[in-house]
Amino acid sequence: MTTYKNILVAIDLTEEAPQVLEKAKSLAQTHGAQLTLIHVVEPVGYAYGGDIPMDLTELQDQLDKAAHEQLAAYGDQYGISKDQQIVTVGRPESEIHRLAKEMNGDLVIVGSHGRKGFQLLLGSTANGVLHGSECDVLAVRIQQD
C-alpha cells in the first residue's frame, strides 16, 4: 500500500468543504502525512468573459481577502498551520496541478458531487484535476442532506 507523505486538499469554501476536510484529516493522520489546504480563486474576468471594460481589481482583492479568511478559519478548525494554507488565483485545475508538482504532493483530495449525464459532459474541477495529475487523486463524494 502507498504511504502518503504530502497531501494537498483543494476545497471550494462552501458548506460542503468539511466533508472533504474530514476525509483529508483522517488520511493525513493515518499516513502521518503533512496536510496542505488549497483554494483557487478564479479571476473575476473569467466570470464576466473579459468583455466588460471596467476595473475589477477591487472586486478581485475582496474575493482574495475573503478566501484567505475562510481558509484560515478552516485551518484553525482542523489544526492546519498558516504556512500550509494556500490561496492562489487562476484556473482551479491548472493551479492544483502546478501546486501539487511544486510541493511534491503525492495525493490531491477534492470534493465531487458525482454528477451524471449532461452535467458530467460539461466537466468539473474534480474531473479536471484527475485528468492531468501526476500524483494520486481522491475525489470525496459530497453527500447531499
PDB file of C-alpha atoms in Angstrom:
ATOM      1  CA  MET A   1       0.000   0.000   0.000  1.00  0.00           C
ATOM      2  CA  THR A   2       1.185   3.501  -0.838  1.00  0.00           C
ATOM      3  CA  THR A   3       2.105   5.687   2.100  1.00  0.00           C
ATOM      4  CA  TYR A   4       1.328   9.348   1.531  1.00  0.00           C
ATOM      5  CA  LYS A   5       3.650  11.998   2.940  1.00  0.00           C
ATOM      6  CA  ASN A   6       2.351  15.223   1.383  1.00  0.00           C
ATOM      7  CA  ILE A   7      -1.417  15.539   0.914  1.00  0.00           C
ATOM      8  CA  LEU A   8      -2.952  18.578  -0.736  1.00  0.00           C
ATOM      9  CA  VAL A   9      -6.655  19.161  -0.152  1.00  0.00           C
ATOM     10  CA  ALA A  10      -8.350  21.563  -2.553  1.00  0.00           C
ATOM     11  CA  ILE A  11     -11.581  22.975  -1.170  1.00  0.00           C
ATOM     12  CA  ASP A  12     -14.148  25.373  -2.556  1.00  0.00           C
ATOM     13  CA  LEU A  13     -15.025  27.090   0.759  1.00  0.00           C
ATOM     14  CA  THR A  14     -18.691  26.113   0.653  1.00  0.00           C
ATOM     15  CA  GLU A  15     -20.678  24.442   3.425  1.00  0.00           C
ATOM     16  CA  GLU A  16     -19.619  21.135   1.844  1.00  0.00           C
ATOM     17  CA  ALA A  17     -15.890  21.686   2.485  1.00  0.00           C
ATOM     18  CA  PRO A  18     -15.941  19.985   5.935  1.00  0.00           C
ATOM     19  CA  GLN A  19     -16.890  16.667   4.290  1.00  0.00           C
ATOM     20  CA  VAL A  20     -13.699  16.834   2.223  1.00  0.00           C
ATOM     21  CA  LEU A  21     -11.620  18.107   5.151  1.00  0.00           C
ATOM     22  CA  GLU A  22     -12.769  15.308   7.481  1.00  0.00           C
ATOM     23  CA  LYS A  23     -11.624  12.673   4.977  1.00  0.00           C
ATOM     24  CA  ALA A  24      -8.364  14.528   4.312  1.00  0.00           C
ATOM     25  CA  LYS A  25      -7.585  14.924   8.015  1.00  0.00           C
ATOM     26  CA  SER A  26      -8.256  11.236   8.630  1.00  0.00           C
ATOM     27  CA  LEU A  27      -5.984  10.144   5.770  1.00  0.00           C
ATOM     28  CA  ALA A  28      -3.227  12.533   6.866  1.00  0.00           C
ATOM     29  CA  GLN A  29      -3.354  11.113  10.403  1.00  0.00           C
ATOM     30  CA  THR A  30      -3.383   7.527   9.135  1.00  0.00           C
ATOM     31  CA  HIS A  31      -0.315   8.107   6.955  1.00  0.00           C
ATOM     32  CA  GLY A  32       1.477  10.581   9.204  1.00  0.00           C
ATOM     33  CA  ALA A  33       1.343  12.986   6.279  1.00  0.00           C
ATOM     34  CA  GLN A  34       1.562  16.736   6.054  1.00  0.00           C
ATOM     35  CA  LEU A  35      -1.732  18.312   5.006  1.00  0.00           C
ATOM     36  CA  THR A  36      -1.891  21.488   2.914  1.00  0.00           C
ATOM     37  CA  LEU A  37      -5.118  23.395   2.271  1.00  0.00           C
ATOM     38  CA  ILE A  38      -5.580  24.944  -1.158  1.00  0.00           C
ATOM     39  CA  HIS A  39      -8.238  27.246  -2.508  1.00  0.00           C
ATOM     40  CA  VAL A  40      -8.156  28.664  -6.017  1.00  0.00           C
ATOM     41  CA  VAL A  41      -9.936  31.951  -6.658  1.00  0.00           C
ATOM     42  CA  GLU A  42     -10.933  32.229 -10.290  1.00  0.00           C
ATOM     43  CA  PRO A  43     -10.110  35.575 -11.894  1.00  0.00           C
ATOM     44  CA  VAL A  44     -13.170  37.821 -11.951  1.00  0.00           C
ATOM     45  CA  GLY A  45     -12.579  38.444 -15.652  1.00  0.00           C
ATOM     46  CA  TYR A  46     -13.425  34.779 -16.362  1.00  0.00           C
ATOM     47  CA  ALA A  47     -16.887  35.202 -14.853  1.00  0.00           C
ATOM     48  CA  TYR A  48     -17.586  38.267 -16.945  1.00  0.00           C
ATOM     49  CA  GLY A  49     -15.941  36.972 -20.098  1.00  0.00           C
ATOM     50  CA  GLY A  50     -13.326  39.702 -20.016  1.00  0.00           C
ATOM     51  CA  ASP A  51     -15.504  41.777 -22.351  1.00  0.00           C
ATOM     52  CA  ILE A  52     -16.651  44.397 -19.866  1.00  0.00           C
ATOM     53  CA  PRO A  53     -14.373  47.459 -19.915  1.00  0.00           C
ATOM     54  CA  MET A  54     -14.179  48.040 -16.168  1.00  0.00           C
ATOM     55  CA  ASP A  55     -11.572  47.754 -13.468  1.00  0.00           C
ATOM     56  CA  LEU A  56     -12.355  44.626 -11.461  1.00  0.00           C
ATOM     57  CA  THR A  57      -9.237  44.859  -9.262  1.00  0.00           C
ATOM     58  CA  GLU A  58     -11.128  45.883  -6.127  1.00  0.00           C
ATOM     59  CA  LEU A  59     -13.617  43.030  -6.522  1.00  0.00           C
ATOM     60  CA  GLN A  60     -10.764  40.550  -7.101  1.00  0.00           C
ATOM     61  CA  ASP A  61      -8.990  41.843  -3.980  1.00  0.00           C
ATOM     62  CA  GLN A  62     -12.176  41.417  -1.916  1.00  0.00           C
ATOM     63  CA  LEU A  63     -12.612  37.831  -3.153  1.00  0.00           C
ATOM     64  CA  ASP A  64      -8.970  37.082  -2.362  1.00  0.00           C
ATOM     65  CA  LYS A  65      -9.269  38.558   1.155  1.00  0.00           C
ATOM     66  CA  ALA A  66     -12.474  36.618   1.865  1.00  0.00           C
ATOM     67  CA  ALA A  67     -10.849  33.395   0.625  1.00  0.00           C
ATOM     68  CA  HIS A  68      -7.844  33.896   2.930  1.00  0.00           C
ATOM     69  CA  GLU A  69     -10.165  34.492   5.891  1.00  0.00           C
ATOM     70  CA  GLN A  70     -12.331  31.437   5.173  1.00  0.00           C
ATOM     71  CA  LEU A  71      -9.324  29.192   4.557  1.00  0.00           C
ATOM     72  CA  ALA A  72      -7.746  30.410   7.817  1.00  0.00           C
ATOM     73  CA  ALA A  73     -10.955  29.541   9.690  1.00  0.00           C
ATOM     74  CA  TYR A  74     -10.887  26.003   8.259  1.00  0.00           C
ATOM     75  CA  GLY A  75      -7.171  25.777   9.044  1.00  0.00           C
ATOM     76  CA  ASP A  76      -7.829  26.726  12.664  1.00  0.00           C
ATOM     77  CA  GLN A  77     -10.722  24.274  12.919  1.00  0.00           C
ATOM     78  CA  TYR A  78      -8.701  21.358  11.509  1.00  0.00           C
ATOM     79  CA  GLY A  79      -5.312  22.214  13.052  1.00  0.00           C
ATOM     80  CA  ILE A  80      -3.556  23.141   9.810  1.00  0.00           C
ATOM     81  CA  SER A  81      -0.917  25.843  10.230  1.00  0.00           C
ATOM     82  CA  LYS A  82      -0.999  29.117   8.287  1.00  0.00           C
ATOM     83  CA  ASP A  83       2.113  28.147   6.333  1.00  0.00           C
ATOM     84  CA  GLN A  84       0.182  25.131   4.996  1.00  0.00           C
ATOM     85  CA  GLN A  85      -2.719  27.245   3.687  1.00  0.00           C
ATOM     86  CA  ILE A  86      -2.536  28.482   0.111  1.00  0.00           C
ATOM     87  CA  VAL A  87      -4.885  30.803  -1.730  1.00  0.00           C
ATOM     88  CA  THR A  88      -3.993  31.374  -5.361  1.00  0.00           C
ATOM     89  CA  VAL A  89      -5.700  32.935  -8.364  1.00  0.00           C
ATOM     90  CA  GLY A  90      -6.191  31.098 -11.642  1.00  0.00           C
ATOM     91  CA  ARG A  91      -7.950  28.175 -13.236  1.00  0.00           C
ATOM     92  CA  PRO A  92      -8.565  25.596 -10.478  1.00  0.00           C
ATOM     93  CA  GLU A  93      -7.367  22.514 -12.376  1.00  0.00           C
ATOM     94  CA  SER A  94      -4.130  24.043 -13.617  1.00  0.00           C
ATOM     95  CA  GLU A  95      -3.325  25.736 -10.300  1.00  0.00           C
ATOM     96  CA  ILE A  96      -3.897  22.496  -8.367  1.00  0.00           C
ATOM     97  CA  HIS A  97      -1.670  20.608 -10.826  1.00  0.00           C
ATOM     98  CA  ARG A  98       1.016  23.307 -10.521  1.00  0.00           C
ATOM     99  CA  LEU A  99       0.958  23.312  -6.719  1.00  0.00           C
ATOM    100  CA  ALA A 100       0.987  19.510  -6.491  1.00  0.00           C
ATOM    101  CA  LYS A 101       4.074  19.417  -8.694  1.00  0.00           C
ATOM    102  CA  GLU A 102       5.867  22.319  -6.959  1.00  0.00           C
ATOM    103  CA  MET A 103       5.151  20.918  -3.494  1.00  0.00           C
ATOM    104  CA  ASN A 104       5.912  17.287  -4.394  1.00  0.00           C
ATOM    105  CA  GLY A 105       2.377  16.301  -3.454  1.00  0.00           C
ATOM    106  CA  ASP A 106       1.694  12.600  -3.599  1.00  0.00           C
ATOM    107  CA  LEU A 107      -2.083  12.849  -3.112  1.00  0.00           C
ATOM    108  CA  VAL A 108      -4.597  15.533  -4.042  1.00  0.00           C
ATOM    109  CA  ILE A 109      -8.026  15.380  -2.413  1.00  0.00           C
ATOM    110  CA  VAL A 110     -11.003  17.167  -3.971  1.00  0.00           C
ATOM    111  CA  GLY A 111     -14.758  17.081  -3.471  1.00  0.00           C
ATOM    112  CA  SER A 112     -17.053  15.612  -6.096  1.00  0.00           C
ATOM    113  CA  HIS A 113     -20.797  15.872  -6.488  1.00  0.00           C
ATOM    114  CA  GLY A 114     -20.916  12.735  -8.656  1.00  0.00           C
ATOM    115  CA  ARG A 115     -22.887  14.420 -11.410  1.00  0.00           C
ATOM    116  CA  LYS A 116     -24.210  12.333 -14.243  1.00  0.00           C
ATOM    117  CA  GLY A 117     -25.423  12.866 -17.763  1.00  0.00           C
ATOM    118  CA  PHE A 118     -25.286  16.344 -19.252  1.00  0.00           C
ATOM    119  CA  GLN A 119     -23.602  17.885 -16.188  1.00  0.00           C
ATOM    120  CA  LEU A 120     -20.808  15.330 -16.493  1.00  0.00           C
ATOM    121  CA  LEU A 121     -20.263  16.318 -20.135  1.00  0.00           C
ATOM    122  CA  LEU A 122     -19.721  19.915 -19.016  1.00  0.00           C
ATOM    123  CA  GLY A 123     -16.896  18.780 -16.768  1.00  0.00           C
ATOM    124  CA  SER A 124     -15.972  19.604 -13.196  1.00  0.00           C
ATOM    125  CA  THR A 125     -12.971  20.656 -11.193  1.00  0.00           C
ATOM    126  CA  ALA A 126     -12.591  17.134  -9.795  1.00  0.00           C
ATOM    127  CA  ASN A 127     -12.593  15.688 -13.312  1.00  0.00           C
ATOM    128  CA  GLY A 128     -10.084  18.288 -14.464  1.00  0.00           C
ATOM    129  CA  VAL A 129      -7.769  17.563 -11.543  1.00  0.00           C
ATOM    130  CA  LEU A 130      -7.955  13.820 -12.152  1.00  0.00           C
ATOM    131  CA  HIS A 131      -7.066  14.138 -15.829  1.00  0.00           C
ATOM    132  CA  GLY A 132      -3.606  15.612 -15.898  1.00  0.00           C
ATOM    133  CA  SER A 133      -2.446  14.974 -12.376  1.00  0.00           C
ATOM    134  CA  GLU A 134       0.986  13.459 -11.873  1.00  0.00           C
ATOM    135  CA  CYS A 135       0.037  12.092  -8.456  1.00  0.00           C
ATOM    136  CA  ASP A 136      -2.878  10.182  -6.967  1.00  0.00           C
ATOM    137  CA  VAL A 137      -6.226  11.965  -6.756  1.00  0.00           C
ATOM    138  CA  LEU A 138      -9.001  11.153  -4.319  1.00  0.00           C
ATOM    139  CA  ALA A 139     -12.442  12.521  -5.148  1.00  0.00           C
ATOM    140  CA  VAL A 140     -14.545  12.602  -1.969  1.00  0.00           C
ATOM    141  CA  ARG A 141     -18.237  12.105  -2.736  1.00  0.00           C
ATOM    142  CA  ILE A 142     -20.221  15.048  -1.354  1.00  0.00           C
ATOM    143  CA  GLN A 143     -23.295  13.793   0.484  1.00  0.00           C
ATOM    144  CA  GLN A 144     -26.378  15.935  -0.033  1.00  0.00           C
ATOM    145  CA  ASP A 145     -28.558  16.426   3.011  1.00  0.00           C
TER     146      ASP A 145
END
